[in-house]
Amino acid sequence: MDSLKVVPELFYDLIARVVPGAVAIYFISTAVQMKSTDFILNALNNVPVLVESSLVIVLIFLGMSYVVGHLLIPLRALSIKIARVVRPAS
């Protein structure tokens, strides 16, 4: 029965952290005029077997998206606090 509780948590992490993290990585890489895969390929430059593996690149991108998604949480909380100061609730 406990395994059924893991599935919603997995989807929550996917939707709430990985998707915003991937979008942030896309916009940051676009802003610096670099492909998002170049970040990963530069890190894996010394190991050519890993560079050729699409699975490794996708897993690293998902991991990076998850971490960036976690880093965006404090920024969201800060933006909400600023919005409440600028435009208080009536």
GROMACS .gro file of C-alpha atoms in nm:
model
   90
    1MET     CA    1   0.000   0.000   0.000
    2ASP     CA    2   0.291   0.237   0.063
    3SER     CA    3   0.411   0.195  -0.293
    4LEU     CA    4   0.091   0.360  -0.417
    5LYS     CA    5   0.188   0.680  -0.235
    6VAL     CA    6   0.517   0.702  -0.426
    7VAL     CA    7   0.352   0.749  -0.767
    8PRO     CA    8   0.184   1.085  -0.689
    9GLU     CA    9   0.506   1.213  -0.532
   10LEU     CA   10   0.697   1.116  -0.844
   11PHE     CA   11   0.453   1.305  -1.066
   12TYR     CA   12   0.465   1.605  -0.833
   13ASP     CA   13   0.845   1.615  -0.859
   14LEU     CA   14   0.824   1.578  -1.235
   15ILE     CA   15   0.570   1.857  -1.279
   16ALA     CA   16   0.679   2.094  -1.004
   17ARG     CA   17   1.056   2.069  -1.034
   18VAL     CA   18   1.179   1.907  -1.355
   19VAL     CA   19   0.956   2.099  -1.596
   20PRO     CA   20   1.036   2.448  -1.453
   21GLY     CA   21   1.403   2.350  -1.430
   22ALA     CA   22   1.409   2.241  -1.794
   23VAL     CA   23   1.237   2.561  -1.902
   24ALA     CA   24   1.487   2.767  -1.701
   25ILE     CA   25   1.781   2.579  -1.854
   26TYR     CA   26   1.637   2.639  -2.200
   27PHE     CA   27   1.595   3.014  -2.142
   28ILE     CA   28   1.937   3.051  -1.980
   29SER     CA   29   2.107   2.863  -2.263
   30THR     CA   30   1.918   3.075  -2.516
   31ALA     CA   31   2.022   3.393  -2.333
   32VAL     CA   32   2.390   3.298  -2.346
   33GLN     CA   33   2.350   3.169  -2.705
   34MET     CA   34   2.455   2.816  -2.623
   35LYS     CA   35   2.272   2.488  -2.681
   36SER     CA   36   2.160   2.323  -2.358
   37THR     CA   37   2.332   2.000  -2.459
   38ASP     CA   38   2.666   2.181  -2.485
   39PHE     CA   39   2.671   2.223  -2.106
   40ILE     CA   40   2.649   1.846  -2.068
   41LEU     CA   41   2.889   1.765  -2.351
   42ASN     CA   42   3.153   1.999  -2.208
   43ALA     CA   43   3.129   1.826  -1.870
   44LEU     CA   44   3.161   1.481  -2.033
   45ASN     CA   45   3.443   1.580  -2.269
   46ASN     CA   46   3.699   1.345  -2.114
   47VAL     CA   47   3.484   1.031  -2.148
   48PRO     CA   48   3.388   0.975  -2.513
   49VAL     CA   49   3.177   0.665  -2.435
   50LEU     CA   50   2.942   0.877  -2.222
   51VAL     CA   51   2.919   1.152  -2.483
   52GLU     CA   52   2.793   0.902  -2.740
   53SER     CA   53   2.521   0.768  -2.511
   54SER     CA   54   2.186   0.945  -2.552
   55LEU     CA   55   2.059   0.786  -2.232
   56VAL     CA   56   2.340   0.942  -2.027
   57ILE     CA   57   2.277   1.284  -2.178
   58VAL     CA   58   1.902   1.264  -2.110
   59LEU     CA   59   1.955   1.144  -1.751
   60ILE     CA   60   2.205   1.422  -1.681
   61PHE     CA   61   1.967   1.678  -1.832
   62LEU     CA   62   1.681   1.550  -1.613
   63GLY     CA   63   1.908   1.564  -1.308
   64MET     CA   64   2.016   1.918  -1.392
   65SER     CA   65   1.653   2.018  -1.445
   66TYR     CA   66   1.559   1.872  -1.108
   67VAL     CA   67   1.836   2.064  -0.929
   68VAL     CA   68   1.755   2.390  -1.108
   69GLY     CA   69   1.388   2.335  -1.022
   70HIS     CA   70   1.482   2.313  -0.655
   71LEU     CA   71   1.687   2.632  -0.687
   72LEU     CA   72   1.389   2.814  -0.836
   73ILE     CA   73   1.170   2.752  -0.529
   74PRO     CA   74   1.330   3.029  -0.315
   75LEU     CA   75   1.309   3.270  -0.608
   76ARG     CA   76   0.938   3.199  -0.642
   77ALA     CA   77   0.885   3.260  -0.269
   78LEU     CA   78   1.079   3.586  -0.292
   79SER     CA   79   0.877   3.703  -0.592
   80ILE     CA   80   0.554   3.631  -0.405
   81LYS     CA   81   0.673   3.836  -0.106
   82ILE     CA   82   0.772   4.124  -0.333
   83ALA     CA   83   0.438   4.110  -0.512
   84ARG     CA   84   0.253   4.129  -0.179
   85VAL     CA   85   0.454   4.435  -0.076
   86VAL     CA   86   0.408   4.610  -0.408
   87ARG     CA   87   0.040   4.522  -0.440
   88PRO     CA   88  -0.115   4.436  -0.104
   89ALA     CA   89  -0.434   4.234  -0.089
   90SER     CA   90  -0.750   4.440  -0.058
   0.00000   0.00000   0.00000
